[in-house]
Tab-separated table of C-alpha atoms and ligand atoms in Angstrom:
chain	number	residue	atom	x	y	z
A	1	UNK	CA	0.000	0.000	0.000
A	2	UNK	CA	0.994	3.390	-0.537
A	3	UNK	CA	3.367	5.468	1.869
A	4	UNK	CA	1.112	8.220	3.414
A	5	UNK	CA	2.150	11.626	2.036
A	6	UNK	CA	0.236	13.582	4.139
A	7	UNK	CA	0.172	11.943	7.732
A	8	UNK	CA	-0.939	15.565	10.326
A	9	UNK	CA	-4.430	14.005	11.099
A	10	UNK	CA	-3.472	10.719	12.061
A	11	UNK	CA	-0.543	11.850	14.408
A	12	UNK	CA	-2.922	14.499	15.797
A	13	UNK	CA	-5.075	11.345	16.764
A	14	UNK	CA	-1.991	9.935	18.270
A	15	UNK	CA	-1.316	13.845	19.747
A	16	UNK	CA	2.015	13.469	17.926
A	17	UNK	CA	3.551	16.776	17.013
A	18	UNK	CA	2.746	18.301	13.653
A	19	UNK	CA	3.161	21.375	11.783
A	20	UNK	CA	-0.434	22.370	11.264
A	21	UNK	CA	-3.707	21.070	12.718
A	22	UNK	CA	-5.501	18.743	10.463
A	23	UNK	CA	-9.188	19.276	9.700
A	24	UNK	CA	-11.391	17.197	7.759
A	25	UNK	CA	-15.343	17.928	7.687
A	26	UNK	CA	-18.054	15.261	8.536
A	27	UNK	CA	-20.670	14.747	5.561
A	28	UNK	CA	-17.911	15.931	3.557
A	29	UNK	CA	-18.878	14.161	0.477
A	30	UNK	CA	-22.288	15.438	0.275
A	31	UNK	CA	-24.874	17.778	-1.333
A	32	UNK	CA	-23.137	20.786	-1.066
A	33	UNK	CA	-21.113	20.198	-3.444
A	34	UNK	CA	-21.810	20.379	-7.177
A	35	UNK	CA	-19.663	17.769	-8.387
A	36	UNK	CA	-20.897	16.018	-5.795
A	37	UNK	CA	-25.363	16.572	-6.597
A	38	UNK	CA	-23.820	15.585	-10.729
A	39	UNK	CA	-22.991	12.386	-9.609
A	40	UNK	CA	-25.841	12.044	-7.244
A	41	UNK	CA	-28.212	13.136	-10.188
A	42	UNK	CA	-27.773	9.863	-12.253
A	43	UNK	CA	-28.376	7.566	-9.348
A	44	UNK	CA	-30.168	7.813	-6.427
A	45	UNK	CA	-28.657	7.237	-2.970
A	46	UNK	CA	-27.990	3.617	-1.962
A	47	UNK	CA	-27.247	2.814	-5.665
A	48	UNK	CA	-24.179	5.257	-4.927
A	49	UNK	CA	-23.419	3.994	-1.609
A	50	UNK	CA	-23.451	0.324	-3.499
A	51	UNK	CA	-20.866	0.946	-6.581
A	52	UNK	CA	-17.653	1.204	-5.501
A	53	UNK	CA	-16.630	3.458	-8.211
A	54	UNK	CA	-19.107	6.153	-7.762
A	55	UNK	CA	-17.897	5.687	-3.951
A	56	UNK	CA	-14.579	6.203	-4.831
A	57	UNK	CA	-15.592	9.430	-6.812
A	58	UNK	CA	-17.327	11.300	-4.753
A	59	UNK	CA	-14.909	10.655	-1.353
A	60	UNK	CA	-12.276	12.218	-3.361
A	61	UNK	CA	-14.245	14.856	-4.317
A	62	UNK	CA	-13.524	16.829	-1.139
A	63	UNK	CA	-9.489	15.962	-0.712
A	64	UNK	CA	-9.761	17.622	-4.412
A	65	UNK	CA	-11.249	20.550	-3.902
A	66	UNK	CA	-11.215	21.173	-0.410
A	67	UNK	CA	-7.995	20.028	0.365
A	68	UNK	CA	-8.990	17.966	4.259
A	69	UNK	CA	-6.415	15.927	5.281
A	70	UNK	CA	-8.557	13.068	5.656
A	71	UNK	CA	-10.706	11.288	3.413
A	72	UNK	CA	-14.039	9.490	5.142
A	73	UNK	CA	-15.652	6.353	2.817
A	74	UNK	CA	-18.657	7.503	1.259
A	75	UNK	CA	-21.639	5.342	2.706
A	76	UNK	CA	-24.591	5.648	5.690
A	77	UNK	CA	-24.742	4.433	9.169
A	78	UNK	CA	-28.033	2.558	8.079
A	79	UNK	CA	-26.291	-0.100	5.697
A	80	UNK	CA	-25.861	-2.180	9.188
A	81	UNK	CA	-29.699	-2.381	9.634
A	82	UNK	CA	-30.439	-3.319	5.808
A	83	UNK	CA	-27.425	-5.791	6.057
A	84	UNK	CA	-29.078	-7.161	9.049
A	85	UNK	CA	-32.273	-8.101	7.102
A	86	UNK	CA	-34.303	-4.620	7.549
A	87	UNK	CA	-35.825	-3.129	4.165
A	88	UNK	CA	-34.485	0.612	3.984
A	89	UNK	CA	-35.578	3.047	1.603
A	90	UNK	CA	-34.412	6.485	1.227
A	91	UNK	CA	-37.104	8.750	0.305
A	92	UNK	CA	-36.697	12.475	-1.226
A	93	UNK	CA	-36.882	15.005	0.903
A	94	UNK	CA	-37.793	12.546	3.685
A	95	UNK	CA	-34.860	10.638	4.587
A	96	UNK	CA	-34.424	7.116	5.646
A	97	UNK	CA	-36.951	4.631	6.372
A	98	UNK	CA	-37.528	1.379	7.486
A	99	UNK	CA	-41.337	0.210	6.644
A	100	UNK	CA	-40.915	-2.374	9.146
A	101	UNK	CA	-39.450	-1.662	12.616
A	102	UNK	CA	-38.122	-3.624	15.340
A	103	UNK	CA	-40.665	-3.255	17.890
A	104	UNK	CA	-41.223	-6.357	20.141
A	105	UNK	CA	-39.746	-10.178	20.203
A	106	UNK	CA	-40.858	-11.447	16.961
A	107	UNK	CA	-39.310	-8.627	14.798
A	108	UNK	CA	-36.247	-9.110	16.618
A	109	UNK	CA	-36.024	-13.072	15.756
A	110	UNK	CA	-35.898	-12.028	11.780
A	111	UNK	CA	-33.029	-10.180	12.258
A	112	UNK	CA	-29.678	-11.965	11.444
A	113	UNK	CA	-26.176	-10.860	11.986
A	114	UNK	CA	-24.525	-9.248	9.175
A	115	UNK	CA	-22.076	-10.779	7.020
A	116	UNK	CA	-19.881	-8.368	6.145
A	117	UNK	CA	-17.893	-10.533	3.320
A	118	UNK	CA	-21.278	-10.675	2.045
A	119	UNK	CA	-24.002	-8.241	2.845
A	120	UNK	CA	-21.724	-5.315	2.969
A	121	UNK	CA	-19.074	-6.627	-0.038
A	122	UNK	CA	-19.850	-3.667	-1.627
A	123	UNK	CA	-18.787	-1.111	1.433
A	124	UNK	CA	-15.377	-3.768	1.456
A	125	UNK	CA	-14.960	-3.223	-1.922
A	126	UNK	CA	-15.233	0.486	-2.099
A	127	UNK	CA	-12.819	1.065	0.820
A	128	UNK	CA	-10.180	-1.296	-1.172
A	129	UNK	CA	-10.872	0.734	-4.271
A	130	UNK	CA	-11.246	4.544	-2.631
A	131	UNK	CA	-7.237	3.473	-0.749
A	132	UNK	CA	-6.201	2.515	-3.976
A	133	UNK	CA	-7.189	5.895	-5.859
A	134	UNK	CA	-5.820	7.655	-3.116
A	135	UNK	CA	-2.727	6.509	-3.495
A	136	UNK	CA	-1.480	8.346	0.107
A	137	UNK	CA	-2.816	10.998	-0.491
A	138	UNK	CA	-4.406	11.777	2.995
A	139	UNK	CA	-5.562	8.548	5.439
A	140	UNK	CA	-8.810	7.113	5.076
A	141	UNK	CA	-11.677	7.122	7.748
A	142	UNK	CA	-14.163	4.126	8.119
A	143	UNK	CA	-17.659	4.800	10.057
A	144	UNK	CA	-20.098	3.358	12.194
A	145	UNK	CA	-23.112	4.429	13.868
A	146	UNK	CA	-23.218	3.135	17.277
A	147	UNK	CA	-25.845	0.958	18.522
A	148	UNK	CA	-27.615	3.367	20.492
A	149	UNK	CA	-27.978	5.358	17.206
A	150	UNK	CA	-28.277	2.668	15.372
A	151	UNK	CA	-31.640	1.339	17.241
A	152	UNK	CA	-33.401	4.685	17.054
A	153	UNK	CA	-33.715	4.315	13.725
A	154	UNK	CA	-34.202	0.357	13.686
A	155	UNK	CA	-37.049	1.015	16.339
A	156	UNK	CA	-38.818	4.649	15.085
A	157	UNK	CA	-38.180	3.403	11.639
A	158	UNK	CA	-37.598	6.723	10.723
A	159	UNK	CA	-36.388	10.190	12.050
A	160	UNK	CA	-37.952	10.834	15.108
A	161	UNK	CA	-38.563	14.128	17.665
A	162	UNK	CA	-39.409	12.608	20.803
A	163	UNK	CA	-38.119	9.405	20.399
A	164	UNK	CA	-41.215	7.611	21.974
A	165	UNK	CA	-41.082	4.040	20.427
A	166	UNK	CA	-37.449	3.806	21.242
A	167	UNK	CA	-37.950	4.964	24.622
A	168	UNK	CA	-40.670	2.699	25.508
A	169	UNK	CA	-38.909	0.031	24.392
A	170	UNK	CA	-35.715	0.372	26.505
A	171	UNK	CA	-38.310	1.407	29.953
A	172	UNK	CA	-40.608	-1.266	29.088
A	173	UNK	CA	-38.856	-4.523	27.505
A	174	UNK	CA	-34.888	-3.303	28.635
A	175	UNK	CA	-34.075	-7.050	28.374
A	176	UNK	CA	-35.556	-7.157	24.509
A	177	UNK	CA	-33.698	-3.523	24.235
A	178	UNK	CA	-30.056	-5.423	25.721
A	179	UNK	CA	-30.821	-8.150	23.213
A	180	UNK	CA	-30.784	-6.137	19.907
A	181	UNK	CA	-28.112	-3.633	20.996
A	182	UNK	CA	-26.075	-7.186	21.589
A	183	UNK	CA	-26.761	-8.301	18.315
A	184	UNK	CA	-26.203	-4.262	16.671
A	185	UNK	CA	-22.626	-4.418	18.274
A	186	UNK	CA	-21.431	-7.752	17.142
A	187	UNK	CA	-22.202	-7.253	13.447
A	188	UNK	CA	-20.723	-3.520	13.866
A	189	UNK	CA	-17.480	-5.354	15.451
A	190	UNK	CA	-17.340	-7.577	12.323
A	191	UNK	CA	-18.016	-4.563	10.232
A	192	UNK	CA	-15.613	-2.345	11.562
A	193	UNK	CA	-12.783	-5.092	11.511
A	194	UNK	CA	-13.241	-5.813	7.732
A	195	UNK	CA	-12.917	-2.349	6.680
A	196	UNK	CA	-9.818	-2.444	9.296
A	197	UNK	CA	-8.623	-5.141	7.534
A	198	UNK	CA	-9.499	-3.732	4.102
A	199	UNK	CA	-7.517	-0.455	4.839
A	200	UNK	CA	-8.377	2.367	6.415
A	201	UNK	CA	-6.349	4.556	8.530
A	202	UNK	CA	-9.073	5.216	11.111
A	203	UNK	CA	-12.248	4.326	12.353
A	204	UNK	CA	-15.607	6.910	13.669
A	205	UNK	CA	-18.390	5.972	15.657
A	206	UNK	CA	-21.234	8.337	15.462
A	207	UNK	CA	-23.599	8.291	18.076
A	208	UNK	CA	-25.569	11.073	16.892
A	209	UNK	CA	-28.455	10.712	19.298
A	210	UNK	CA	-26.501	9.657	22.636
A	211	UNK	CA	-27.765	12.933	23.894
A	212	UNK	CA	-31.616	12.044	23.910
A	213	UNK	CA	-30.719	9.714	27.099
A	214	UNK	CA	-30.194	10.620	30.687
A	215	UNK	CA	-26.301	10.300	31.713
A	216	UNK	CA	-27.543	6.670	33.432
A	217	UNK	CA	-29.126	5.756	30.481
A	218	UNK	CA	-26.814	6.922	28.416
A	219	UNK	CA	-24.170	4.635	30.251
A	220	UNK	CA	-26.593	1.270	30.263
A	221	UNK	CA	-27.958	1.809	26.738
A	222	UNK	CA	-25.068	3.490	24.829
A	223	UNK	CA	-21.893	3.590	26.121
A	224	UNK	CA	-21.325	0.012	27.433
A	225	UNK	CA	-21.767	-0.974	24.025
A	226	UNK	CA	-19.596	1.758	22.414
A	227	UNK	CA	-17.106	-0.166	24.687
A	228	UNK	CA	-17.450	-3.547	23.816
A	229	UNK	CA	-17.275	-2.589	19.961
A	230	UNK	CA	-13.644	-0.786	20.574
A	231	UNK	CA	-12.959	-3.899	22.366
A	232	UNK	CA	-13.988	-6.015	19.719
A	233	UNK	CA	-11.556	-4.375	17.035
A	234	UNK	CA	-8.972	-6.113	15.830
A	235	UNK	CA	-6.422	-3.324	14.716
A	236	UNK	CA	-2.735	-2.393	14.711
A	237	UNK	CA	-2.317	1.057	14.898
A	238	UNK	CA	-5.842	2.310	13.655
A	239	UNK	CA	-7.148	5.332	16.075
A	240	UNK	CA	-10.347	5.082	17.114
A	241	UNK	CA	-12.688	8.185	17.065
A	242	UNK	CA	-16.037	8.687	18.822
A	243	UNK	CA	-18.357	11.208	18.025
A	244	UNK	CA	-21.521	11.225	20.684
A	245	UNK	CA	-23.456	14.524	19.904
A	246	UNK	CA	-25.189	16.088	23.123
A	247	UNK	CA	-23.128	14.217	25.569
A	248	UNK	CA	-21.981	16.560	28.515
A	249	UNK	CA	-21.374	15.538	31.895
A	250	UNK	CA	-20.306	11.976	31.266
A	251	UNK	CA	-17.126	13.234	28.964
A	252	UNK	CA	-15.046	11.752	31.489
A	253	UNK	CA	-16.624	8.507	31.159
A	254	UNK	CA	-16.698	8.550	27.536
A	255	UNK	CA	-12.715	9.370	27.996
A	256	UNK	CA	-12.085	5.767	29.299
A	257	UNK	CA	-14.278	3.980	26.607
A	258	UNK	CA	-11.205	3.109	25.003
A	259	UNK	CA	-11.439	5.740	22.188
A	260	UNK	CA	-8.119	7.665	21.166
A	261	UNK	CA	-10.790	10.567	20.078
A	262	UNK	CA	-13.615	12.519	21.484
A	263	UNK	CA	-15.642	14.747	18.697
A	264	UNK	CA	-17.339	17.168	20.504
A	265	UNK	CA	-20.182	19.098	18.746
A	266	UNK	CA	-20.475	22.616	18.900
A	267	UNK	CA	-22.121	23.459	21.820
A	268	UNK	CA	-19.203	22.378	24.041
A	269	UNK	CA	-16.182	24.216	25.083
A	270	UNK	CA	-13.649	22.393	24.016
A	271	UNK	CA	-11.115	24.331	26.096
A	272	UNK	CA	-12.915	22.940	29.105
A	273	UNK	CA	-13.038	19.688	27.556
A	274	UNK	CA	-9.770	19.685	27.253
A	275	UNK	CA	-8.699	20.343	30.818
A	276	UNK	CA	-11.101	17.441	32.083
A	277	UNK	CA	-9.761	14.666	29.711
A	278	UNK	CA	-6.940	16.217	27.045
A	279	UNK	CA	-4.497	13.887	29.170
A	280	UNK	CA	-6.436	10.856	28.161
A	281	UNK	CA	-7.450	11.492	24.351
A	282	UNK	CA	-7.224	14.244	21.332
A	283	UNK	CA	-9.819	15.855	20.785
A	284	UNK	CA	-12.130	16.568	17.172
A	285	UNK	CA	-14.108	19.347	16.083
A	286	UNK	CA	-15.969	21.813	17.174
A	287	UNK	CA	-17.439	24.674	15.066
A	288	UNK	CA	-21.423	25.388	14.705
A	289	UNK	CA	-21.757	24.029	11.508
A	290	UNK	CA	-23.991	27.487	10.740
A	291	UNK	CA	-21.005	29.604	11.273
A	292	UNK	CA	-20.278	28.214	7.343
A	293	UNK	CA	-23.712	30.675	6.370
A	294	UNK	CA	-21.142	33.757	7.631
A	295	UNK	CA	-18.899	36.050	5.502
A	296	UNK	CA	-15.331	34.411	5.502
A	297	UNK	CA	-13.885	37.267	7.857
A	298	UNK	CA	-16.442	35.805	10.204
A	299	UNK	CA	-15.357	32.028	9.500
A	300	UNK	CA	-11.909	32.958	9.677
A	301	UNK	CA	-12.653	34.753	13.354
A	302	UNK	CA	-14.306	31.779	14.624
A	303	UNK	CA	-11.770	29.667	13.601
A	304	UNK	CA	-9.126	32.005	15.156
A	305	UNK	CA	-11.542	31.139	18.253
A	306	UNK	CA	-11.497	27.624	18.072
A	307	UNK	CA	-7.678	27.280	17.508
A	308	UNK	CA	-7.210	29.405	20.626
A	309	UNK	CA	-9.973	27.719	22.956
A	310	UNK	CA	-7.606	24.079	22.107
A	311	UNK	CA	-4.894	26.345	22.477
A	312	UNK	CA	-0.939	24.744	21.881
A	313	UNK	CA	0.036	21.533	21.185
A	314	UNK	CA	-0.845	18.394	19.351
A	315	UNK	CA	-4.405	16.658	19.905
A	316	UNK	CA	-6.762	18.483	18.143
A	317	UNK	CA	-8.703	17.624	14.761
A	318	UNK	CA	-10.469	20.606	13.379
A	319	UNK	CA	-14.135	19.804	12.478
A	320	UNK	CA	-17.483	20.794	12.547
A	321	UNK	CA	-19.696	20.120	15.346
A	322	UNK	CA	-22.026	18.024	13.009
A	323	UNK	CA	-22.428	17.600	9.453
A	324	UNK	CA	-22.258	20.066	6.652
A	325	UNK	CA	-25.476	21.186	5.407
A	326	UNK	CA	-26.491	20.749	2.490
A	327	UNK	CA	-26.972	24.736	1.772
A	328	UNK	CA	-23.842	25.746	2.603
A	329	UNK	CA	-21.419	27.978	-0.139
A	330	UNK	CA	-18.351	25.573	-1.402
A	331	UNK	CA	-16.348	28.476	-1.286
A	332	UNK	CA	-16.588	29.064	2.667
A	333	UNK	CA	-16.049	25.469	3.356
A	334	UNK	CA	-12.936	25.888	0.748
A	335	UNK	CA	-11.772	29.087	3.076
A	336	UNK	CA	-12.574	27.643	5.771
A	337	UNK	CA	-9.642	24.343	5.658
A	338	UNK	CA	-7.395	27.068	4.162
A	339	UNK	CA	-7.476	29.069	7.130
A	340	UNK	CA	-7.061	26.500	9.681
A	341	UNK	CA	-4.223	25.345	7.622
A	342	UNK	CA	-3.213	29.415	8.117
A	343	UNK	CA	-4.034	30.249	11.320
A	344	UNK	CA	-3.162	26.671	13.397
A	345	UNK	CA	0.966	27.090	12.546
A	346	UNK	CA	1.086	29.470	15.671
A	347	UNK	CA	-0.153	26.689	17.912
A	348	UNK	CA	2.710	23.793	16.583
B	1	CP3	O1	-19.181	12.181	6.150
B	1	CP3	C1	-19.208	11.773	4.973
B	1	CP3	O2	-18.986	12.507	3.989
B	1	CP3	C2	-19.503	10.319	4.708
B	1	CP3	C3	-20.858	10.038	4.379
B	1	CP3	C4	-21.941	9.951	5.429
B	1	CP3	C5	-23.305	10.022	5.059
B	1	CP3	N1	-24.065	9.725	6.162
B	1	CP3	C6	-23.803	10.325	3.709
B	1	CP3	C7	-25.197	10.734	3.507
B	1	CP3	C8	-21.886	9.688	6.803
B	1	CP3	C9	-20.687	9.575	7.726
B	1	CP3	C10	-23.244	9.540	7.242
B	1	CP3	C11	-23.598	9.188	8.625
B	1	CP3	C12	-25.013	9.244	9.047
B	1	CP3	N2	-26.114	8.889	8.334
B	1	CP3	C13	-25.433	9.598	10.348
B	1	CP3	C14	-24.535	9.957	11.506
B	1	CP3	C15	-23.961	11.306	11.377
B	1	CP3	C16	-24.962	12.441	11.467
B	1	CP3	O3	-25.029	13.198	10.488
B	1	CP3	O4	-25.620	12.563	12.477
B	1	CP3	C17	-26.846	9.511	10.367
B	1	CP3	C18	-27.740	9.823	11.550
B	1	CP3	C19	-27.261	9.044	9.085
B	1	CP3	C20	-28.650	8.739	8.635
B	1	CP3	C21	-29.063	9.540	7.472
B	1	CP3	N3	-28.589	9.374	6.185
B	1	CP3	C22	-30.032	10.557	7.439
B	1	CP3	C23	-30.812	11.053	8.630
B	1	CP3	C24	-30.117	10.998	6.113
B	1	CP3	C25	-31.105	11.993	5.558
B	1	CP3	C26	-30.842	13.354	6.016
B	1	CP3	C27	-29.933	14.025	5.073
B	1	CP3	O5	-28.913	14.578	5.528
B	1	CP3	O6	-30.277	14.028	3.882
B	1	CP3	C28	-29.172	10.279	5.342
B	1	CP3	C29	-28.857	10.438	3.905
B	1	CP3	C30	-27.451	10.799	3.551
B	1	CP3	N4	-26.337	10.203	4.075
B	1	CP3	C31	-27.034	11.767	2.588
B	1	CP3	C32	-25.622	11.732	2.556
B	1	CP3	C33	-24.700	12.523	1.666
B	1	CP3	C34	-27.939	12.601	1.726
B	1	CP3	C35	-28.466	11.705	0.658
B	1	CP3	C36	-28.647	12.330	-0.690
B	1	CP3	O7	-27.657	12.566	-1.405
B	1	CP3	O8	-29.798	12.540	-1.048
């Protein structure tokens, strides 16, 4: 495989030194771009996320023209359900699906464990195809939602604002909850391990909706399993990044999960953050994805902001605080790696 040309974001995972602080941008590869919504016009969605050459397209799309020092595999945290035996669809304007949920013992017995030399070939594939194209160019990130995350949507069956069928599942059947999370976790383990194995540099678990749950909750129905997955993963030198939006008080927790990465979103301070657990892991992010609707003297101000709130020294991964949106200008999101790649040589 090809020697790594451009190595800043992995050693920032590792808080190695480096010369500038690495930024890549979740959702990336996405809708905001042009080049992107092109390819995205002649197929729709999962037909994308299932040919490995349109997957290798449009993750490069952003180390092209934005210039991140990471590239993340183009795919969806919901490929684990539908590889599990769940029908997804991905409707316009509506987002994901699932006709059927998993809502009490006999839904739960069609489920299988996924395969992922099989059901998720395709993802394998891609990954082996997207490394190859890359050629070193910048490391590679793999993804995973998290089991918490990923049984909202198993459970709601589709986006959700007060969570109510998840939640009275895990108050009224907890045992039934336990049972799929188990299942979830082992075929993310097995996931996770063959993109591992297929090469990339990295691996992210998002658990975008850790932050519906209390902090006891959150420990019983997320982050033991967030555990046993890191665990689970067979890997050499691979850092491991966790991204739990809405997650305050139990950061310290969430420190000792195993991860080598916190991603914070925006509404943390990540200068506090980093006094409670910067000994224990780098951290990733943390700008209000919004800020990107500003002039770029304001983007380049908050950025200034964010550098300093980190403040010196290795361990931090610019990012957003969540995805991209879709509405955003390419230009500010082009400004906006340029001047972290600017502004962050003070703090190195
Ligand atoms: O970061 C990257 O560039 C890699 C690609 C990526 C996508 N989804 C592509 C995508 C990643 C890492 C995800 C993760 C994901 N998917 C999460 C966790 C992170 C987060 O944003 O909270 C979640 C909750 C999902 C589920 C999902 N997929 C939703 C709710 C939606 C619809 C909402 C939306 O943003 O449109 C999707 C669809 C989706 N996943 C799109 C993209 C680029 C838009 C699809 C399109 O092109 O029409």
């Amino acid at each position: 495989m090809a020697q790594l040309q451009n190595d800043r974001f992995l050693r920032a995972c590792r808080k190695q030194k480096v010369d500038r602080t690495p930024i890549w941008i979740m959702r990336q590869a996405g809708r905001y771009l042009p080049e992107y919504r092109a390819v995205r016009a002649k197929s729709d969605f999962l037909t994308m996320c299932k040919t490995p050459e349109l997957v290798a397209e449009v993750t490069l799309q952003p180390i092209d023209i934005l210039g991140t020092d990471a590239a993340i595999i183009f795919s969806d945290i919901l490929v684990i359900p539908e590889a599990m035996g769940m029908f997804l669809e991905m409707n316009e304007g509506v987002g994901p699906v699932f006709p059927k949920p998993i809502r009490n013992e006999n839904d739960f017995n069609e489920l299988k464990d996924a395969d992922p030399s099989k059901d998720l070939k395709y993802v394998i594939d891609a990954v082996e195809l997207t490394k190859k194209e890359l050629n070193g160019r910048v490391p590679l990130i793999g993804f995973s939602g998290a089991p918490w995350t990923l049984l909202t949507y198993m459970v709601e069956g589709k986006g959700s604002k007060n969570f109510s069928e998840v939640k009275k599942l895990i108050y009224n059947n907890p045992k039934l909850a336990h049972k799929i999370l188990d299942k979830i976790s082992d075929s993310v383990i097995n996931y996770l391990n063959a993109k591992i194995e297929a090469g990339v540099d990295a691996v992210q678990i998002f658990d975008t909706w850790g932050g519906i749950l209390s902090q006891d909750d959150f420990d019983e129905f997320s982050l033991q399993y967030i555990t046993k997955i890191i665990a689970g993963l067979k890997r050499k030198d691979q850092p491991v990044i966790v991204f739990a939006k809405g997650v305050h008080s139990k950061l310290r927790r969430l420190a000792k999960c195993g991860a080598d990465v916190l991603g914070l979103d925006w509404t943390m301070d990540i200068n506090k953050v980093r006094e409670r657990v910067g000994d224990r892991v780098a951290l990733q992010g943390n700008l209000d994805p919004t800020i990107l609707y500003g002039t770029q003297d304001f983007i380049k101000s908050r950025v200034k902001k964010t550098l300093e709130a980190y403040g010196k020294g290795s361990g931090h991964i610019f990012n957003l605080g969540h995805g991209i949106l879709p509405d955003v200008n390419p230009e500010n999101a082009i400004a906006l790696v340029k001047f972290v790649h600017e502004e962050s040589k003070k703090y190195h």
